[in-house]
CSV table of C-alpha atoms (C1' of nucleotides) in Angstrom, one decimal:
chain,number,residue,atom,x,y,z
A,1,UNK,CA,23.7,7.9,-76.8
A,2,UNK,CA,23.6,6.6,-73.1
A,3,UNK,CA,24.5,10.5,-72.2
A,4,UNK,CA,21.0,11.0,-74.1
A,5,UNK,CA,19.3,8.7,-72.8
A,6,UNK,CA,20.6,10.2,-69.0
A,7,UNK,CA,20.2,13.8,-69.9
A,8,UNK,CA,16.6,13.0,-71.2
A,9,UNK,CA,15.5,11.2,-68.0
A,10,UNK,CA,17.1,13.6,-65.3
A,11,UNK,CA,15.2,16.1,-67.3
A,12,UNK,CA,12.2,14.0,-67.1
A,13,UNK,CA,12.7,13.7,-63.4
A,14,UNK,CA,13.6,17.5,-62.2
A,15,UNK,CA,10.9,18.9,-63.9
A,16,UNK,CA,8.2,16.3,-62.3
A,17,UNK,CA,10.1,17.2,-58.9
A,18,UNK,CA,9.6,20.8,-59.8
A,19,UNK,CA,6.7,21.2,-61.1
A,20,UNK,CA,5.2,19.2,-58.6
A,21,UNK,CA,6.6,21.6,-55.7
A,22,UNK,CA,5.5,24.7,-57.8
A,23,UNK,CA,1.5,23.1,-58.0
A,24,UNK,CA,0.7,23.9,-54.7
A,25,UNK,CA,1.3,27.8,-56.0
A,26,UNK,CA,-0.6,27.6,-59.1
A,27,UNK,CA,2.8,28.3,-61.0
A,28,UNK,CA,4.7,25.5,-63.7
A,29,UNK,CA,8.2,25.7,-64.0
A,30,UNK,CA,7.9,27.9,-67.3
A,31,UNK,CA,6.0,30.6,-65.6
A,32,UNK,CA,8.4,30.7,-62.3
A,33,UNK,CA,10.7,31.3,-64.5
A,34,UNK,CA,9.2,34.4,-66.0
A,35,UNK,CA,8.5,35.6,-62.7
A,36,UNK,CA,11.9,35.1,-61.1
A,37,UNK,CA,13.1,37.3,-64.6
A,38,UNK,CA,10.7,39.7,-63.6
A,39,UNK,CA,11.9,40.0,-60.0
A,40,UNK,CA,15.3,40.2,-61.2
A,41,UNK,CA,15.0,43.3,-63.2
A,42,UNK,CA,15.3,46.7,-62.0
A,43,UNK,CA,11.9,47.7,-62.2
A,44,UNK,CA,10.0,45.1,-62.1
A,45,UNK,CA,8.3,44.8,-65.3
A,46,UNK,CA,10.0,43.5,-69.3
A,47,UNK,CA,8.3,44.0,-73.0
A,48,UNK,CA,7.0,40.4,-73.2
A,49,UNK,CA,9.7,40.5,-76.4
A,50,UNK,CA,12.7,40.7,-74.6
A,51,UNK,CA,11.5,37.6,-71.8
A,52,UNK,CA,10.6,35.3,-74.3
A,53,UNK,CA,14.5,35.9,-75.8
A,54,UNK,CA,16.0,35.7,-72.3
A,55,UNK,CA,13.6,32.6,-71.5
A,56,UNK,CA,14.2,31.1,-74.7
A,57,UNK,CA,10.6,30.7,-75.5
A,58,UNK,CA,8.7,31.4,-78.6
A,59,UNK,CA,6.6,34.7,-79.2
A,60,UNK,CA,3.3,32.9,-78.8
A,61,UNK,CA,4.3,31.0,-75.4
A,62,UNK,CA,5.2,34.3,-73.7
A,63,UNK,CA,1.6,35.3,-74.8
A,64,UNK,CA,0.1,32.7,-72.9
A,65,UNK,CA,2.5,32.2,-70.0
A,66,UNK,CA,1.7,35.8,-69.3
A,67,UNK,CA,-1.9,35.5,-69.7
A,68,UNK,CA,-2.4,32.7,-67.2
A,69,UNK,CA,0.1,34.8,-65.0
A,70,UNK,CA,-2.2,38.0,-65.2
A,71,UNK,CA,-5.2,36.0,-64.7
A,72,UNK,CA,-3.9,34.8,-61.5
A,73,UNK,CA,-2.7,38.2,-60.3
A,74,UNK,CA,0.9,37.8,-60.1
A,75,UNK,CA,1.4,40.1,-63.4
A,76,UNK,CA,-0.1,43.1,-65.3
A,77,UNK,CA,0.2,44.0,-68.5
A,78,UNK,CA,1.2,47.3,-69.2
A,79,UNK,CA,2.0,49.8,-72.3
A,80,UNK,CA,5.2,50.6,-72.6
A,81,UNK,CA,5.8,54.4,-72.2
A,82,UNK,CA,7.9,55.2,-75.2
A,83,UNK,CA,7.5,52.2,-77.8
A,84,UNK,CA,3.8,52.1,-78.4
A,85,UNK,CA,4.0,48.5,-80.1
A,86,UNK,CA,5.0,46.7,-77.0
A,87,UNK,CA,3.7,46.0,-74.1
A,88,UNK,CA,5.3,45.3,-70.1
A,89,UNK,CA,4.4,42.7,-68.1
A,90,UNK,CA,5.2,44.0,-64.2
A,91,UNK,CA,5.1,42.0,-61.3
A,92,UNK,CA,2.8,42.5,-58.8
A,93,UNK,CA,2.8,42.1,-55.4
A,94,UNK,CA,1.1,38.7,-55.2
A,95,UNK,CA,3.4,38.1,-57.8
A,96,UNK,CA,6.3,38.5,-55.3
A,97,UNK,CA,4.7,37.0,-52.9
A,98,UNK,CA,4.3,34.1,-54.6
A,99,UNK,CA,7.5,33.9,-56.0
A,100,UNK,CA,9.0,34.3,-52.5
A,101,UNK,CA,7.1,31.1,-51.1
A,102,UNK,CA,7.8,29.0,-54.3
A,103,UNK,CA,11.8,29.7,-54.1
A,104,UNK,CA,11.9,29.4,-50.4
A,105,UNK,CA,10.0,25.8,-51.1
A,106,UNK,CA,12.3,25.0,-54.0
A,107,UNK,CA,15.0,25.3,-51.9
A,108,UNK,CA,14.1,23.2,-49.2
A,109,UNK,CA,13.8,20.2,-52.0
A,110,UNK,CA,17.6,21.3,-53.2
A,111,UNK,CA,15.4,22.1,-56.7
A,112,UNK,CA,15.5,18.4,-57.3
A,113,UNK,CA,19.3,17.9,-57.2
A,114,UNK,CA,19.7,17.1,-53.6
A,115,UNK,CA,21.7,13.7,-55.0
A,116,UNK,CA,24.9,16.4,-56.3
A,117,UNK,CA,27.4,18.2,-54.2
A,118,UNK,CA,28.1,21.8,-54.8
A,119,UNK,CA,31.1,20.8,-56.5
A,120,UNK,CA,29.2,18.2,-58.6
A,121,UNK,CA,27.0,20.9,-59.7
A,122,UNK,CA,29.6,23.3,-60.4
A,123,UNK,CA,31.3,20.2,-62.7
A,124,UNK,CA,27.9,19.5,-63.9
A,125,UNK,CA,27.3,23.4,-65.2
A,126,UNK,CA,30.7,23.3,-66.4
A,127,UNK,CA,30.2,20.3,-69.2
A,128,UNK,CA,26.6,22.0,-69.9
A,129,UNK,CA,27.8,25.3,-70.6
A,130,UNK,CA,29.7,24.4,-73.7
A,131,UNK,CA,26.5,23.2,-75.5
A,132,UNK,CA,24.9,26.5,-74.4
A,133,UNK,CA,27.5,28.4,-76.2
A,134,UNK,CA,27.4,26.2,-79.2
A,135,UNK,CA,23.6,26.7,-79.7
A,136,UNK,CA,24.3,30.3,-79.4
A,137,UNK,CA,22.8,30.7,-76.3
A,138,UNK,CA,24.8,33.5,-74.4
A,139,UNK,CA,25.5,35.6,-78.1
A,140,UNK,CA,22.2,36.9,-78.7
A,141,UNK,CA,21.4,39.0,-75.4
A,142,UNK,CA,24.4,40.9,-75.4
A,143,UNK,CA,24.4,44.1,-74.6
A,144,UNK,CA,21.5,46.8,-74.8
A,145,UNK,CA,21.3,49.5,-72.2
A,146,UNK,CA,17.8,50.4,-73.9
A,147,UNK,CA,14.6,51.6,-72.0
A,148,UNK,CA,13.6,48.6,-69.8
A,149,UNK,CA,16.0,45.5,-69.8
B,1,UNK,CA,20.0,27.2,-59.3
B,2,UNK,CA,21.7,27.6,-62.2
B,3,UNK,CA,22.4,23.7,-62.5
B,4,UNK,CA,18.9,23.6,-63.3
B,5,UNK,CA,18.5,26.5,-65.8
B,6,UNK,CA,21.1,24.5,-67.6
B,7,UNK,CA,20.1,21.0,-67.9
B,8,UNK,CA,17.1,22.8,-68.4
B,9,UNK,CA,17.8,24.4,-71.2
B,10,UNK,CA,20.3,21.4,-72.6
B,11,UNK,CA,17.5,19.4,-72.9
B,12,UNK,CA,15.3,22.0,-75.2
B,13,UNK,CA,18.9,22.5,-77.6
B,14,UNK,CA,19.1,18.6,-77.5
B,15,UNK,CA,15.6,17.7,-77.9
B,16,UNK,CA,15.2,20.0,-80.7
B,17,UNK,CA,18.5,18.9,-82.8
B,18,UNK,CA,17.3,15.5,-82.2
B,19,UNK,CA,14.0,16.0,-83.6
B,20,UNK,CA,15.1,18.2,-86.4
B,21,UNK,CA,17.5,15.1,-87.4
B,22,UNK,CA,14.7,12.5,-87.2
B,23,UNK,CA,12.2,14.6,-88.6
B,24,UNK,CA,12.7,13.6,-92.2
B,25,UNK,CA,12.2,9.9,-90.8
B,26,UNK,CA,8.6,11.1,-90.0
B,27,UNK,CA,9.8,10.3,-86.2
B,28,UNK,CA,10.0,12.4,-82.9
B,29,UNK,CA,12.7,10.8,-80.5
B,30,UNK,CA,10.0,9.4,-78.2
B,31,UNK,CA,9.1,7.1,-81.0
B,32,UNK,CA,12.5,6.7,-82.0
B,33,UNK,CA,13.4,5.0,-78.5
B,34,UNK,CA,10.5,2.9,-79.0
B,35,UNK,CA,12.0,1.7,-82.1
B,36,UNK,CA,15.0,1.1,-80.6
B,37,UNK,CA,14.3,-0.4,-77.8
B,38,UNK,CA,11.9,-2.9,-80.2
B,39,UNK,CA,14.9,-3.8,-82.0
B,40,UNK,CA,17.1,-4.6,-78.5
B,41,UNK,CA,14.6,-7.0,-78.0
B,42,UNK,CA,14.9,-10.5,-78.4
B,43,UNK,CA,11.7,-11.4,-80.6
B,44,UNK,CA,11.8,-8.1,-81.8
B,45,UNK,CA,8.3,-7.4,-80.1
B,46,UNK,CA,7.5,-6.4,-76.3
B,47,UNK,CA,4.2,-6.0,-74.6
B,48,UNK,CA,3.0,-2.5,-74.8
B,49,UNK,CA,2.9,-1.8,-70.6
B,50,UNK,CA,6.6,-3.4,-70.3
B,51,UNK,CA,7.5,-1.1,-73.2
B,52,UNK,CA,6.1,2.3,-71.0
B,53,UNK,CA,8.1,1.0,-67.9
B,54,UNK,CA,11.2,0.6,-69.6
B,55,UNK,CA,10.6,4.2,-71.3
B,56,UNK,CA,8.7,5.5,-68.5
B,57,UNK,CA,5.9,6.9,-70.0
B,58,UNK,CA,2.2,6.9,-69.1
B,59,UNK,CA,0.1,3.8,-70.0
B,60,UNK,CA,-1.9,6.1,-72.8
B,61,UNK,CA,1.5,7.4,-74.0
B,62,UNK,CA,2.3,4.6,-75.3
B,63,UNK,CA,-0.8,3.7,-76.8
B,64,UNK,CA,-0.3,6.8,-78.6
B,65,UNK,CA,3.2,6.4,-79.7
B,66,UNK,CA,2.3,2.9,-81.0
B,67,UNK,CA,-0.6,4.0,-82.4
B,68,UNK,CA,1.3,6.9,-84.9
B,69,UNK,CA,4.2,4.1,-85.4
B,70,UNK,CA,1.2,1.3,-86.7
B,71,UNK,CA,0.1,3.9,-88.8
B,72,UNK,CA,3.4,4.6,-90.5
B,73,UNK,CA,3.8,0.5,-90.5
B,74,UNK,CA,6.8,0.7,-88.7
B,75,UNK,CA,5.4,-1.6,-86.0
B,76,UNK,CA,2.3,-4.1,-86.1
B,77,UNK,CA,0.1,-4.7,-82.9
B,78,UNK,CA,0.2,-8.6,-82.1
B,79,UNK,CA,-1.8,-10.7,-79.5
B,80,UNK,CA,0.1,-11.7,-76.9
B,81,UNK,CA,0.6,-15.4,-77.4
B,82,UNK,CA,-0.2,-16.4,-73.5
B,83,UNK,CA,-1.7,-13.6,-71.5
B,84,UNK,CA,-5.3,-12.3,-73.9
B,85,UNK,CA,-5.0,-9.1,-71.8
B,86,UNK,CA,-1.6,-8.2,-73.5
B,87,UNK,CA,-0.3,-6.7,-76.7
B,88,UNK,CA,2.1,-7.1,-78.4
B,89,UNK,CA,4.3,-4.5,-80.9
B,90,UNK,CA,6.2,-5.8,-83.1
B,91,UNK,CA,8.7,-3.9,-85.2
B,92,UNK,CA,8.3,-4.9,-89.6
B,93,UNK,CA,10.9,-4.5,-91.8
B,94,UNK,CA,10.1,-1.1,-92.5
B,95,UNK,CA,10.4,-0.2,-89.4
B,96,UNK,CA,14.3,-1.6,-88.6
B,97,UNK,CA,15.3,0.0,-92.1
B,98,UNK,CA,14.4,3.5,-90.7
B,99,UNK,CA,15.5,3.0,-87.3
B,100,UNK,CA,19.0,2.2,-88.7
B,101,UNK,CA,18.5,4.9,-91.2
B,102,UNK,CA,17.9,7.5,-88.1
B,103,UNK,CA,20.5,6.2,-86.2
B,104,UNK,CA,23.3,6.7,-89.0
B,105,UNK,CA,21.7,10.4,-89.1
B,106,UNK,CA,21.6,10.6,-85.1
B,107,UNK,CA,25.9,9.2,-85.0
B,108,UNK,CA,26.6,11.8,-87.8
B,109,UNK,CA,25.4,14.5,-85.6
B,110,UNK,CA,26.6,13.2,-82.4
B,111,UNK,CA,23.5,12.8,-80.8
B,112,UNK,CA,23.6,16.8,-80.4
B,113,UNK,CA,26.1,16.2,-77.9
B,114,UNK,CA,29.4,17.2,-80.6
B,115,UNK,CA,30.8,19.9,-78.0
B,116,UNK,CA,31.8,17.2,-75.7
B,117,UNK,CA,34.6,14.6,-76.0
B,118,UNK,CA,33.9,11.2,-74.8
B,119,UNK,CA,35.5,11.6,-71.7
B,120,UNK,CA,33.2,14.7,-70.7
B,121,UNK,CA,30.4,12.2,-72.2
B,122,UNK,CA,31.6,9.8,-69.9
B,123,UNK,CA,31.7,12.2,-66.6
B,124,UNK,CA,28.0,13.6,-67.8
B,125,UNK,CA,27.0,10.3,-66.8
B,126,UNK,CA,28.3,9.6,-64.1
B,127,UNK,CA,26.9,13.0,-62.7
B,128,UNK,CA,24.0,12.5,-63.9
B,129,UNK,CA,23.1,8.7,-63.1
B,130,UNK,CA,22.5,9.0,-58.8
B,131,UNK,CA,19.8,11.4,-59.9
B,132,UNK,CA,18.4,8.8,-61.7
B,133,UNK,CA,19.0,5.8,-59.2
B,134,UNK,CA,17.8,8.2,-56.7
B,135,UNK,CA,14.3,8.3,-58.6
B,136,UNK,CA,14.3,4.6,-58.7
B,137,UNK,CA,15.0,4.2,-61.9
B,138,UNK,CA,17.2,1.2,-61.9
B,139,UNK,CA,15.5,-0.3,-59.2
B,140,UNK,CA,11.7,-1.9,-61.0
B,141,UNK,CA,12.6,-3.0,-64.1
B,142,UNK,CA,14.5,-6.0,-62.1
B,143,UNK,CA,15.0,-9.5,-63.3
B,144,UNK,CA,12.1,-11.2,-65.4
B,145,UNK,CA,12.7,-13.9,-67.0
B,146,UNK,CA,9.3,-14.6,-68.1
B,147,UNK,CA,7.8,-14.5,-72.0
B,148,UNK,CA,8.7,-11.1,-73.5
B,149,UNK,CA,10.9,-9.2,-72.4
C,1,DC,C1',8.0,51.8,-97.5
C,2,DA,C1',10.0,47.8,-94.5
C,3,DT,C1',10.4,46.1,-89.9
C,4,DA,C1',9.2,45.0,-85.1
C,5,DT,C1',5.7,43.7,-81.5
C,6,DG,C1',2.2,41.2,-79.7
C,7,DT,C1',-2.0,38.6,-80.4
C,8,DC,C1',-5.2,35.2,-82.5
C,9,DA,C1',-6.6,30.9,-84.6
C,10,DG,C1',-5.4,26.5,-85.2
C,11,DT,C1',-2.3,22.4,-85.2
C,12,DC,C1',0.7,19.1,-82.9
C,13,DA,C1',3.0,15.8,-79.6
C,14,DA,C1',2.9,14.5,-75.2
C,15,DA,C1',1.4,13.8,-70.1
C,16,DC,C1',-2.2,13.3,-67.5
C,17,DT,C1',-7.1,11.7,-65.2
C,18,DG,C1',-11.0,8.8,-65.0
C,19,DA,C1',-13.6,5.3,-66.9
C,20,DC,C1',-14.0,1.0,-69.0
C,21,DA,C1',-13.9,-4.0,-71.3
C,22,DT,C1',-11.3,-7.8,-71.1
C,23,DC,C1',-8.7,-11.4,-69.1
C,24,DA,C1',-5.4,-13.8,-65.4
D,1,DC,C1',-13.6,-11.9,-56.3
D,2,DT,C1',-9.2,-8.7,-57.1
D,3,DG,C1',-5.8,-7.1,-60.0
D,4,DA,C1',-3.5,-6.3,-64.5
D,5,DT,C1',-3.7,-4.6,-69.4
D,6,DG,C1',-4.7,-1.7,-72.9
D,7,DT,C1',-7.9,1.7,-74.8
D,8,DC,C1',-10.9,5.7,-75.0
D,9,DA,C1',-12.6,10.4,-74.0
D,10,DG,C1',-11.3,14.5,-72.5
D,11,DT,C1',-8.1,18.1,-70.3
D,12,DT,C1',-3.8,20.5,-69.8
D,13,DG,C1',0.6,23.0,-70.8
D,14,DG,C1',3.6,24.0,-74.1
D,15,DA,C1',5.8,24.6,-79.1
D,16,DC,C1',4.7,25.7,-83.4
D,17,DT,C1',2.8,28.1,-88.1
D,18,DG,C1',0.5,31.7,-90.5
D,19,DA,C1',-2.0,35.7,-90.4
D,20,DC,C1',-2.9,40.0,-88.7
D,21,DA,C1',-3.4,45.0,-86.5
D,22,DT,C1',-0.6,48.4,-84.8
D,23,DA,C1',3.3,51.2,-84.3
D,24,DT,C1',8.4,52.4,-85.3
DNA sequence: CATATGTCAGTCAAACTGACATCA
DNA sequence: CTGATGTCAGTTGGACTGACATAT
């Protein structure tokens, strides 16, 4: 229960840290994160579907998160060429931009876990992971060289 | 990086077994640790702003919380018997029964935490804690010896 | 036909701000 | 007087349910 209790407050913590470096560029954590997945894939733009799986997140939050996104520029909402059902959401360049700024700022602050070593985060990700798996966490995305992944 | 994404996402897998458990208790695990940490204390009742410190929530969370907990008749607001600007919750009956009802669900499940033995339990912790101290956690709630605590 | 995708409306628990009455 | 305590009104970001139009 004291591991709880200390996984619940670091939480608590990190994310205030976070969030509270992100303000500044009008992003939460939750919607850096869709932008970072974004950046990450090859052409810049995902069927909201498949980033609410990799993000975890439920069908309705990706709606929003993606809304307030587009709203402030850093995304737009495309169709997707070849399944008329679903729709992209590509980065734009503000949306790089952005992204850029917030990381290099994130970085600076050690994102929150300037107390840990490299090794201490390594051991740390290493007693998390197991949980992960357990919850089925790394099973579902498995492989799908489809359209736009 | 990747530190984060995991506590990150430890937390939501945690949070949500948790709540799932407790759920049938007509709790959420915020108002589960305010039970608890009613029945830790000596009279079995705390003033409502030493209960957010401890808990470190805002000053309205906790109003809430207490509020929903009232309401189920789990806990009964009190005056506080020297200071007229305090209040006090006290935890009924009822409300013991269910915390130790929840509790014996919480243990069966391992707290969410079943993938790890109690030594990796034990080395979460200590990973985990200079975050905390680091946020000055440890470091208000100090020696009071005063009426309630 | 059944299934998948995204959206909408609405609910919920929680964190927050600002204001306030009350009392030490 | 100042400061502490709890509450209220209202906002925000996010998770959720149920329903739905549209397309595969």
């Amino acid at each position: 229960m004291r591991a709880v209790t200390n996984l619940m407050r670091v939480h608590q913590i990190v994310l205030g840290q976070l969030d509270e470096i992100l303000k500044p560029h009008g992003l939460t954590f939750a919607r850096y994160e869709a932008l970072v997945l974004l950046t990450f894939s090859r052409r810049g733009s995902l069927p909201l579907g498949k980033m609410g799986e990799r993000l975890q997140v439920h069908p309705t939050s990706i709606t929003s998160i993606i809304d307030r996104l587009e709203r402030a520029g850093l995304v737009r909402r495309q169709p997707h060429p070849t399944d008329g059902r679903a729709t992209l959401a590509a980065i734009t360049k503000a949306g790089r931009a952005v992204v850029e700024a917030a990381t290099a700022d994130l970085a600076a602050a050690d994102f929150g876990l300037g107390q840990l070593s490299g090794a201490e985060l390594a051991a740390m990700s290493t007693l998390l992971t197991p949980i992960r798996r357990a919850a089925g966490d790394f099973t579902e995305g498995t492989q799908t060289t489809s359209d736009h992944e």
